CSV table of N, CA and C in Angstrom, one decimal:
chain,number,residue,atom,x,y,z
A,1,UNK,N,-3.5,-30.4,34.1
A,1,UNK,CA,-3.7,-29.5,33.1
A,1,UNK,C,-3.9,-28.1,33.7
A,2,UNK,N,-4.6,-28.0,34.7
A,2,UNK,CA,-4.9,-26.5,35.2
A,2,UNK,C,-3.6,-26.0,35.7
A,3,UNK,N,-2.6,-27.1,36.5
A,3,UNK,CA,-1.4,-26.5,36.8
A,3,UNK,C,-0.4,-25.9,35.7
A,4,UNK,N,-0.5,-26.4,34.4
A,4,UNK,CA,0.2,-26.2,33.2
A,4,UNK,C,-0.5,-24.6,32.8
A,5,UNK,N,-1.8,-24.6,32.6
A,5,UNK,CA,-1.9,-23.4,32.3
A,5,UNK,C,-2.1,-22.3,33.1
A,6,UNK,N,-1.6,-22.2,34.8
A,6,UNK,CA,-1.6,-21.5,35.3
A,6,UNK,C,0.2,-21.5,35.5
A,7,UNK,N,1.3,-21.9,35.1
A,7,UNK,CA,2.2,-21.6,35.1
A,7,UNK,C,2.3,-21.1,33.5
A,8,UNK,N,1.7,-21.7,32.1
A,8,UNK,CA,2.1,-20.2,31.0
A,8,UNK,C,1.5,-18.8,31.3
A,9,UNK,N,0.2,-19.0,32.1
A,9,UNK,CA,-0.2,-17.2,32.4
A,9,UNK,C,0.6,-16.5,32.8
A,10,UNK,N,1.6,-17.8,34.2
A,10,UNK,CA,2.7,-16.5,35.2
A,10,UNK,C,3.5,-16.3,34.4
A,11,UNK,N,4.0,-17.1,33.5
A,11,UNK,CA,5.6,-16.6,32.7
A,11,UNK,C,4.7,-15.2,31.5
A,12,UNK,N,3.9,-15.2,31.2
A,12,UNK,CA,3.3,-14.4,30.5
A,12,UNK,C,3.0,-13.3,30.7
A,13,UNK,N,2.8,-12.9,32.2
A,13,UNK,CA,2.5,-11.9,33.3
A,13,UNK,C,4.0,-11.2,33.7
A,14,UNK,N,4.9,-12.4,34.0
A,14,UNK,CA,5.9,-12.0,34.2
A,14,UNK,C,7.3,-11.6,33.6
A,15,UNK,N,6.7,-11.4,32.4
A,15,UNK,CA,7.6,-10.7,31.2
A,15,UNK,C,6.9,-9.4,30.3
A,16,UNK,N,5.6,-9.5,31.0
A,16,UNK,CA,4.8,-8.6,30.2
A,16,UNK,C,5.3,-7.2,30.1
A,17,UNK,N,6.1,-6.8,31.5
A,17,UNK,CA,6.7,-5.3,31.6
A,17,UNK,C,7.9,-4.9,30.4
A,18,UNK,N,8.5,-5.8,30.4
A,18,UNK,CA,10.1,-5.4,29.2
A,18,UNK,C,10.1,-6.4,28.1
A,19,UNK,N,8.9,-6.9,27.5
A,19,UNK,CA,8.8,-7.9,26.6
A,19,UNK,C,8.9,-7.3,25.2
A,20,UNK,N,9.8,-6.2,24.5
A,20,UNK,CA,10.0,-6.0,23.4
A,20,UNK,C,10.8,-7.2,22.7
A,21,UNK,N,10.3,-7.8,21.5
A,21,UNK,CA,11.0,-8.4,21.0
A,21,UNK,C,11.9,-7.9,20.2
A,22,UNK,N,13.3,-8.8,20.5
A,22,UNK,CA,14.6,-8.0,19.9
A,22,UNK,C,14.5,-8.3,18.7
A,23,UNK,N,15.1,-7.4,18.1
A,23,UNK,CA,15.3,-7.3,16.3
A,23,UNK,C,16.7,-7.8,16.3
A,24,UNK,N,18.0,-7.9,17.3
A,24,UNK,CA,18.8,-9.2,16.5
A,24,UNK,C,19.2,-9.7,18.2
A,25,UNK,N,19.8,-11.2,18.5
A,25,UNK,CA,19.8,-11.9,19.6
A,25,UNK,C,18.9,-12.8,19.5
A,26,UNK,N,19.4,-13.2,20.8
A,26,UNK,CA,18.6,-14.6,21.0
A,26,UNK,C,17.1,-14.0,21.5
A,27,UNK,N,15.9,-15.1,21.1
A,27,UNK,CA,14.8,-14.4,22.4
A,27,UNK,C,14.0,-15.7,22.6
A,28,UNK,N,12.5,-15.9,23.4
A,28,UNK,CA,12.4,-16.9,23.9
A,28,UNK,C,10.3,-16.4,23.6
A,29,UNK,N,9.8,-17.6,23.0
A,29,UNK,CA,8.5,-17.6,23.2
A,29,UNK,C,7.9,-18.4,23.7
A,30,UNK,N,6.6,-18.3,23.9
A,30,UNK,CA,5.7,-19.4,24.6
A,30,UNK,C,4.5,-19.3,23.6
A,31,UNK,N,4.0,-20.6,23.2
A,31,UNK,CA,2.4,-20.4,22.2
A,31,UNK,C,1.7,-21.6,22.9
A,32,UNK,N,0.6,-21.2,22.6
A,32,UNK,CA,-0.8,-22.3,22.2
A,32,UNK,C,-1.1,-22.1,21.3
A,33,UNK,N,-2.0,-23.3,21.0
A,33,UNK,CA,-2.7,-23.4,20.0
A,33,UNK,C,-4.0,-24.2,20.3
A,34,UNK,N,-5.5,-24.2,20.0
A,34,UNK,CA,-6.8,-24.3,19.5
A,34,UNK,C,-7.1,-25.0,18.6
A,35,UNK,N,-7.2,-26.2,18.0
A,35,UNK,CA,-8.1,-26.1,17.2
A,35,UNK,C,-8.7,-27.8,16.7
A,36,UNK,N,-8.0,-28.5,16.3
A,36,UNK,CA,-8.3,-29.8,15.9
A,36,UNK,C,-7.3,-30.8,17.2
A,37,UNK,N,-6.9,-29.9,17.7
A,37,UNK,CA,-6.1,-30.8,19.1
A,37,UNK,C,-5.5,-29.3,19.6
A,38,UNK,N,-5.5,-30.0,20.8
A,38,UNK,CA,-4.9,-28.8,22.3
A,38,UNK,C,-3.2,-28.8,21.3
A,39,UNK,N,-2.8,-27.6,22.0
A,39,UNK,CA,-1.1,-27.7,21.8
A,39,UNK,C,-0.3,-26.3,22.5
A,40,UNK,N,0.6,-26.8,23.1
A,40,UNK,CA,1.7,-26.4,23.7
A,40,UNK,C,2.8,-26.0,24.1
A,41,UNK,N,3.6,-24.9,23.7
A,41,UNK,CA,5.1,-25.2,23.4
A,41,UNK,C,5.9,-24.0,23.7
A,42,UNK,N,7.0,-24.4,23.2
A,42,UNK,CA,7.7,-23.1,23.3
A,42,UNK,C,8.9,-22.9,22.3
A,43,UNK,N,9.9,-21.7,22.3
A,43,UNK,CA,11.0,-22.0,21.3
A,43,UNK,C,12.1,-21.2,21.7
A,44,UNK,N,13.1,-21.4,21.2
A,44,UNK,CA,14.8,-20.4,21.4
A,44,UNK,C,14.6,-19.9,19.8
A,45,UNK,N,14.4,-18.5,19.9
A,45,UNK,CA,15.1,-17.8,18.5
A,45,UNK,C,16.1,-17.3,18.4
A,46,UNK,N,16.4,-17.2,17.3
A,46,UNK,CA,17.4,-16.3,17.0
A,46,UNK,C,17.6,-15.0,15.8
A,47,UNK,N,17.1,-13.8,16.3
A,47,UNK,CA,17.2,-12.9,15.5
A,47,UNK,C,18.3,-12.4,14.5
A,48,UNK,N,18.4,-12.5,13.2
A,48,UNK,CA,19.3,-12.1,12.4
A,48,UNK,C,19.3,-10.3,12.4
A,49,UNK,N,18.0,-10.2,11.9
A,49,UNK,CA,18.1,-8.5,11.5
A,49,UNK,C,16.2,-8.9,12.2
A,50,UNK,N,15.9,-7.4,11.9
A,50,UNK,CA,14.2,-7.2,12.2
A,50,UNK,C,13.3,-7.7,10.9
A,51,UNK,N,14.0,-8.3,10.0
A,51,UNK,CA,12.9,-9.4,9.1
A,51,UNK,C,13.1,-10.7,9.3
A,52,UNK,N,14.3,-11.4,9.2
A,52,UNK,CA,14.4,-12.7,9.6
A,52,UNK,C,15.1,-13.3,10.7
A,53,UNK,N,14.3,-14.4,11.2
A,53,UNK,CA,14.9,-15.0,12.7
A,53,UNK,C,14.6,-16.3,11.8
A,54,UNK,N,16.2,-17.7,12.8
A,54,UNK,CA,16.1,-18.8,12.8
A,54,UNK,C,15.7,-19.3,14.2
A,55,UNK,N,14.1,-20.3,14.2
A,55,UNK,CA,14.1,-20.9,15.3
A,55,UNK,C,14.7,-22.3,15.8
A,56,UNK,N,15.6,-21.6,16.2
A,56,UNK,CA,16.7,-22.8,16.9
A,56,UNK,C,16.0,-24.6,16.9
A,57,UNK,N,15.2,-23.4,18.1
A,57,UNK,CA,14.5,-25.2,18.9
A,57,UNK,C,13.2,-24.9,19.0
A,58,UNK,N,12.3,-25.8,18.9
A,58,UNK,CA,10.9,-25.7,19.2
A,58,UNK,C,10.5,-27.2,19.7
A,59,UNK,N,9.8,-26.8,20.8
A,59,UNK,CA,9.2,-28.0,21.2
A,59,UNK,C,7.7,-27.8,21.8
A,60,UNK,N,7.1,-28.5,21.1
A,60,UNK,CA,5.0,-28.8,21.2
A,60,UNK,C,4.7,-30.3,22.0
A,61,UNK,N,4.1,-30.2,22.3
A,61,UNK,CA,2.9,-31.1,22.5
A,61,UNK,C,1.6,-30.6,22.7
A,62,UNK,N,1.0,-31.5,21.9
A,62,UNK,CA,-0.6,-31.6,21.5
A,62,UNK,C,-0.8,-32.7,22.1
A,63,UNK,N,-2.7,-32.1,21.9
A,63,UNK,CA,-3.1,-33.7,22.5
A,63,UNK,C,-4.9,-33.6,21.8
A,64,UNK,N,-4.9,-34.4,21.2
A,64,UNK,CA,-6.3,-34.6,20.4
A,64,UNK,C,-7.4,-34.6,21.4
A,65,UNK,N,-8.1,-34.4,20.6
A,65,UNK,CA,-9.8,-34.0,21.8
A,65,UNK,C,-10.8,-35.2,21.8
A,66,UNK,N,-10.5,-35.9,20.2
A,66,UNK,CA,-11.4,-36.7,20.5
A,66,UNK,C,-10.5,-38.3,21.4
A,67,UNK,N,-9.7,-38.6,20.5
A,67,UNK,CA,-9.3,-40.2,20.7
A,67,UNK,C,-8.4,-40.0,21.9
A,68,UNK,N,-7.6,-38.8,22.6
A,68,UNK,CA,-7.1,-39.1,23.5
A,68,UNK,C,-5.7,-39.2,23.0
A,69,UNK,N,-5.4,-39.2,21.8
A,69,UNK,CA,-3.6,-39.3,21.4
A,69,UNK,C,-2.9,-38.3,21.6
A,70,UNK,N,-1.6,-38.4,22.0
A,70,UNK,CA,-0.9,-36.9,22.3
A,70,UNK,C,0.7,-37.4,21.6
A,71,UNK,N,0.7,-35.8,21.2
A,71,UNK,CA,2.3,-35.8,20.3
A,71,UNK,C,3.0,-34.9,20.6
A,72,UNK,N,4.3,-35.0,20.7
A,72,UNK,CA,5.4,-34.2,21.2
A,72,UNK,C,6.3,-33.6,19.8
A,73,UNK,N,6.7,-32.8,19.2
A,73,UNK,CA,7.5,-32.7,18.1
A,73,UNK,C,8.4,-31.4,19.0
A,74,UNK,N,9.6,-31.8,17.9
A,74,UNK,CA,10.8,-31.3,18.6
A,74,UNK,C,11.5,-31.0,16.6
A,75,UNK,N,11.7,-29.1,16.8
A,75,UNK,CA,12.0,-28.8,15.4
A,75,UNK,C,12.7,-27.6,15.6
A,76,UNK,N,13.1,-27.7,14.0
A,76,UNK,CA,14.0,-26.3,13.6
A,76,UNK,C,13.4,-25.8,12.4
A,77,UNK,N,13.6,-24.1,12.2
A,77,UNK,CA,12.7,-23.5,11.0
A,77,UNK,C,13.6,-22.1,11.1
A,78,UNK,N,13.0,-21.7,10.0
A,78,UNK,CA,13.0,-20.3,10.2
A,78,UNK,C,11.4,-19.6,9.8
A,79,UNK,N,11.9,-17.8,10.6
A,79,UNK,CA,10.6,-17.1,10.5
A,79,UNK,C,11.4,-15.9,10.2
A,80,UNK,N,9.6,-15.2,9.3
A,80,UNK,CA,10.4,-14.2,8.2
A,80,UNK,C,9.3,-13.0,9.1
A,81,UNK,N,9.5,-11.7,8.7
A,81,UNK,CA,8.7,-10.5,9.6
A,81,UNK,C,8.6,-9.6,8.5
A,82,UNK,N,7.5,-8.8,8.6
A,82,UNK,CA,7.3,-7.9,7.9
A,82,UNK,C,7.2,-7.0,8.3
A,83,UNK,N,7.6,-5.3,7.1
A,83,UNK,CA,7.6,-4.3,8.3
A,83,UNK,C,6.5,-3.9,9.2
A,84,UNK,N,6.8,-2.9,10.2
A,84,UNK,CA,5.6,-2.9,10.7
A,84,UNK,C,5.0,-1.7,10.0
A,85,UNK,N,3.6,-2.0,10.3
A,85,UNK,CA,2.5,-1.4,9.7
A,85,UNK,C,1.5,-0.7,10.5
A,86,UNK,N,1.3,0.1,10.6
A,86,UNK,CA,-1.1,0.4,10.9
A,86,UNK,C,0.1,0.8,12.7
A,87,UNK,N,-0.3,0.6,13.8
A,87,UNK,CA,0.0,1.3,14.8
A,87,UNK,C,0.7,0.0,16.0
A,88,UNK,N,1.9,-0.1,15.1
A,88,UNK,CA,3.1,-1.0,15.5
A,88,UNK,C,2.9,-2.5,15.7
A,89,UNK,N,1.9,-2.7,14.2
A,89,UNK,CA,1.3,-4.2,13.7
A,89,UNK,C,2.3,-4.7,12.8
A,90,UNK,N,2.7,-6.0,12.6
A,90,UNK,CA,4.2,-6.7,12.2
A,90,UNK,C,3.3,-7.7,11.8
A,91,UNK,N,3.3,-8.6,10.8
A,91,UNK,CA,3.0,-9.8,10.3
A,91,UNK,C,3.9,-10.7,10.1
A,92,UNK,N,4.0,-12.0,10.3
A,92,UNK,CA,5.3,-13.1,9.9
A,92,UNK,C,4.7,-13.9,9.4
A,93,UNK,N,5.9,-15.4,9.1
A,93,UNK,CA,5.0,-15.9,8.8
A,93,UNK,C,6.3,-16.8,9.2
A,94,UNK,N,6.1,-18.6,9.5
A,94,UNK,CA,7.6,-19.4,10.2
A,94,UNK,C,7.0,-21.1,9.6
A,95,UNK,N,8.0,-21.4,8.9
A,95,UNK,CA,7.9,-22.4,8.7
A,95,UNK,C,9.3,-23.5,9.5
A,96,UNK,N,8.6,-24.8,10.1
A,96,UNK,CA,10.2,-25.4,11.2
A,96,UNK,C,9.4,-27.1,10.5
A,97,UNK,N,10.7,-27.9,10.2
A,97,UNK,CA,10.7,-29.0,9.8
A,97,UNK,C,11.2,-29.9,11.0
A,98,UNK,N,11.1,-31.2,11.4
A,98,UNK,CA,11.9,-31.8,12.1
A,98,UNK,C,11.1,-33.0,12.7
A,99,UNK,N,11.5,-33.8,13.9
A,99,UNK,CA,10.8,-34.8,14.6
A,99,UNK,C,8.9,-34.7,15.0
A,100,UNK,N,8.5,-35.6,15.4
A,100,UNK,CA,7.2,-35.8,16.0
A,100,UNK,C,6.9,-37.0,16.1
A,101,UNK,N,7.2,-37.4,17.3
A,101,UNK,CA,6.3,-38.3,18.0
A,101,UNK,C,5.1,-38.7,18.6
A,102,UNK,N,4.4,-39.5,17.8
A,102,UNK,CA,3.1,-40.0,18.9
A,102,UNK,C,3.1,-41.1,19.4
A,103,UNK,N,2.3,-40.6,20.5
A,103,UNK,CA,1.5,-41.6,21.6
A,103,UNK,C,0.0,-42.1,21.0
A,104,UNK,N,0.4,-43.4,21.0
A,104,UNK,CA,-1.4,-44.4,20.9
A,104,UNK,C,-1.5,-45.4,20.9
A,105,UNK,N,-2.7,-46.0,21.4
A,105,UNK,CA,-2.7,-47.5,21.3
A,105,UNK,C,-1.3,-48.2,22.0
A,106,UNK,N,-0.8,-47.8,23.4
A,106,UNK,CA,0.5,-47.6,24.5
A,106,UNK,C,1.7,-48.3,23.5
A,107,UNK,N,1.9,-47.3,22.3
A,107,UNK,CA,3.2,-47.6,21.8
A,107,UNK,C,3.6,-45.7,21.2
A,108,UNK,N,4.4,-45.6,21.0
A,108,UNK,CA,5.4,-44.5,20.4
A,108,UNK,C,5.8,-44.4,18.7
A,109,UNK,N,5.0,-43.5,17.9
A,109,UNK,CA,5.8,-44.2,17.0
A,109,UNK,C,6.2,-42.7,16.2
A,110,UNK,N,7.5,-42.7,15.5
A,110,UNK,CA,8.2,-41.4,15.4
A,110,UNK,C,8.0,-41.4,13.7
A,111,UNK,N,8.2,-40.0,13.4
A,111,UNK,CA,7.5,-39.4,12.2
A,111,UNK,C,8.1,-38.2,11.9
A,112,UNK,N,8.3,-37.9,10.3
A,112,UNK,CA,8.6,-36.4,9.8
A,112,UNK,C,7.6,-35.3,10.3
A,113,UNK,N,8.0,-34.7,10.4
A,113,UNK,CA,6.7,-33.4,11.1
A,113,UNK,C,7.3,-32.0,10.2
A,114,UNK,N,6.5,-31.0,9.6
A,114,UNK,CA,6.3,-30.0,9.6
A,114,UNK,C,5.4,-29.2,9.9
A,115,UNK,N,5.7,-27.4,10.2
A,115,UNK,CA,5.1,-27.0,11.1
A,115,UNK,C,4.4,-25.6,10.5
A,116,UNK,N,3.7,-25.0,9.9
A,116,UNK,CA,3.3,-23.8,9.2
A,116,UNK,C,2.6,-22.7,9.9
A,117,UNK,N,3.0,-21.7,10.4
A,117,UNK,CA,2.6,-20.6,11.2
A,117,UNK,C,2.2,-19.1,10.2
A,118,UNK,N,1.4,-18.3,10.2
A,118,UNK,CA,1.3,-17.1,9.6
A,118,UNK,C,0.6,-16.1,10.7
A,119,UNK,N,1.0,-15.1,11.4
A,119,UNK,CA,0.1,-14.4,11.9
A,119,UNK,C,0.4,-12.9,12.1
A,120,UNK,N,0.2,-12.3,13.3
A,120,UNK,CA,0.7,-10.5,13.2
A,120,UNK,C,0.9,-10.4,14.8
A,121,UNK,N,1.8,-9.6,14.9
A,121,UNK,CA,2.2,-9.6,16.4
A,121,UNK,C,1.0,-8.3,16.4
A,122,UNK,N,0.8,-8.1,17.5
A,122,UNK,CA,-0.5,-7.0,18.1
A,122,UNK,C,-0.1,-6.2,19.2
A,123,UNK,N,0.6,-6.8,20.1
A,123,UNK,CA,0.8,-5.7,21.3
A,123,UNK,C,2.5,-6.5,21.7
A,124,UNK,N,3.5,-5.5,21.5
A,124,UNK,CA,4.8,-5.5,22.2
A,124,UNK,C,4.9,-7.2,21.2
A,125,UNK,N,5.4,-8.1,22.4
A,125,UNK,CA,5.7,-9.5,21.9
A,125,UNK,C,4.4,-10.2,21.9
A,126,UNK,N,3.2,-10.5,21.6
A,126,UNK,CA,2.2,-10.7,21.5
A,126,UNK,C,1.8,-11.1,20.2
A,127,UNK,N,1.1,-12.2,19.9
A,127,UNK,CA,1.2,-12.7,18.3
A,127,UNK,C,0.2,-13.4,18.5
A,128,UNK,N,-1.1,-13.3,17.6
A,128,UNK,CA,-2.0,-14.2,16.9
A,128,UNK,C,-2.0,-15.1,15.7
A,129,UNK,N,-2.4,-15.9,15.5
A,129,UNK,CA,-2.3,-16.5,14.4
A,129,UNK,C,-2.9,-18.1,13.8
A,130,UNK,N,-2.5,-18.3,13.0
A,130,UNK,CA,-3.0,-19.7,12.0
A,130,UNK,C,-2.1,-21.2,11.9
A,131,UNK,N,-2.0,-21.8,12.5
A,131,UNK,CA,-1.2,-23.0,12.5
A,131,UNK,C,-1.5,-23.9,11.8
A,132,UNK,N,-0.6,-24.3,10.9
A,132,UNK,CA,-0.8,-25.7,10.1
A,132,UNK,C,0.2,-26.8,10.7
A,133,UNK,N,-0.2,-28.0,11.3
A,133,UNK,CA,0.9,-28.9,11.7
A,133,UNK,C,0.7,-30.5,10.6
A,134,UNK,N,1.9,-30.8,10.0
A,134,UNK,CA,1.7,-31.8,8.6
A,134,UNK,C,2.7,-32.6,9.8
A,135,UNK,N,2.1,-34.2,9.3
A,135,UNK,CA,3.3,-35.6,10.0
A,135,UNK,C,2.5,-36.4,9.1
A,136,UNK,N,3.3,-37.1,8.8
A,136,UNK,CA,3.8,-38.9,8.2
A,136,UNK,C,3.7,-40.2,8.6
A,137,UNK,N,2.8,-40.1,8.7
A,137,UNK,CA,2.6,-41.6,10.2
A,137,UNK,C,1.8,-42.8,9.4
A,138,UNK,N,1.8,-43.5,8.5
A,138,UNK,CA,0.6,-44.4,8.1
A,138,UNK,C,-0.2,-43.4,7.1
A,139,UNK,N,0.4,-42.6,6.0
A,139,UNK,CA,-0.2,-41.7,5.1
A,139,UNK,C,0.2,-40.2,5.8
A,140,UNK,N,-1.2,-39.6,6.1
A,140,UNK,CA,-0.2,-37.9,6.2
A,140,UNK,C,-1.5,-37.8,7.2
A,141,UNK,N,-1.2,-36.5,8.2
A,141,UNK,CA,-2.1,-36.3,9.7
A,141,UNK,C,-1.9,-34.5,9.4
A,142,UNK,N,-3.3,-33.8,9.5
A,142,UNK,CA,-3.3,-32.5,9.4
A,142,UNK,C,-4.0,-32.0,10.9
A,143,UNK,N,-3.2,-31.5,11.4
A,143,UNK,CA,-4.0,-30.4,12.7
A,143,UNK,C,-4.2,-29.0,12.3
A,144,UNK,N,-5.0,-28.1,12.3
A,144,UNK,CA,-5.4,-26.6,12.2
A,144,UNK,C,-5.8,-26.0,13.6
A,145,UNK,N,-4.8,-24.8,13.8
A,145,UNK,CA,-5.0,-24.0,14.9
A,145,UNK,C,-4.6,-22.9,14.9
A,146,UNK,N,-6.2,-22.1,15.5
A,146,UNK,CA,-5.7,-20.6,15.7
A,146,UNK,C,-4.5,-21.0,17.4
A,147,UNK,N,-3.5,-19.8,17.1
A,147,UNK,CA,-2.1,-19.4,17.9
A,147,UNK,C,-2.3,-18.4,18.6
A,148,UNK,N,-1.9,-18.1,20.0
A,148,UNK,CA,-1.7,-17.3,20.6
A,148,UNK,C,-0.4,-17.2,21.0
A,149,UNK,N,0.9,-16.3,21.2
A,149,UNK,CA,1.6,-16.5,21.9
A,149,UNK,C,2.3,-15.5,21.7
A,150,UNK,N,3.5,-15.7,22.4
A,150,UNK,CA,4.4,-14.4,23.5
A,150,UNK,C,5.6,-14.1,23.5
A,151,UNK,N,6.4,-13.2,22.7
A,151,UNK,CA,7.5,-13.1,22.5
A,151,UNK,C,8.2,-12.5,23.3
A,152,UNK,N,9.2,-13.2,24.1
A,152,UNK,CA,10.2,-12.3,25.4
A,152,UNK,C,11.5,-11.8,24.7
């Protein structure tokens, strides 16, 4: 684990110089998330104009705090931007539907996943925010997590 989160610092350090996020092209982020389980991931966007991007690919893994279960989800969405505001503050908000897999009990078992994000970029590519993650597994599974993460 320590090696995991000392290689998101370097990529995060090491884009920090020219990390404007583009308003149309492709671009690339890194997040975490906090809150009812650890989570990890990253995505390929794709900018249309400077309000809306389609996120191509996203891929997470979490891992629960108490029981030890860990999930991998693998998704597509879009995210919407608002103008900026207050002293080059931008609010979005991204919704991505698609796979999620868990681990437990040493079997696999695959599931609908959606993904609910709202937060405000703050400095350059830099974004806080509120994570809702919904899956289908045996009735319905809710994780809640504040988001940090990093737009290249």
């Amino acid at each position: 684990m320590k090696k995991l989160m000392t290689l998101l610092v370097a990529v995060l350090l090491a884009g920090a110089a020219n990390a404007q996020a583009p308003e149309k092209g492709l671009s690339w982020a890194v997040e975490a998330g906090l809150g009812s389980q650890f989570e990890i991931g990253g995505r390929a966007q794709y900018n249309f104009n400077k309000y809306v991007a389609w996120d191509v690919l996203s891929l997470k893994y979490g891992h629960e705090w108490d029981c030890g279960v860990g999930d991998l989800s693998l998704k597509t969405g879009v995210r919407g931007f608002s103008p900026e505001f207050g002293p080059k503050l931008k609010a979005f908000a991204a919704l991505d539907f698609g796979y999620t897999g868990i681990h437990g009990g040493g079997e696999w078992l695959s599931c609908f996943g959606m993904d609910f994000t709202m937060g405000l970029y703050v400095w350059k590519g830099l974004y806080l925010g509120y994570g809702l993650e919904t899956y289908h597994k045996n009735g319905t599974g809710k994780d809640h997590f504040f988001r940090i993460g990093y737009n290249f």
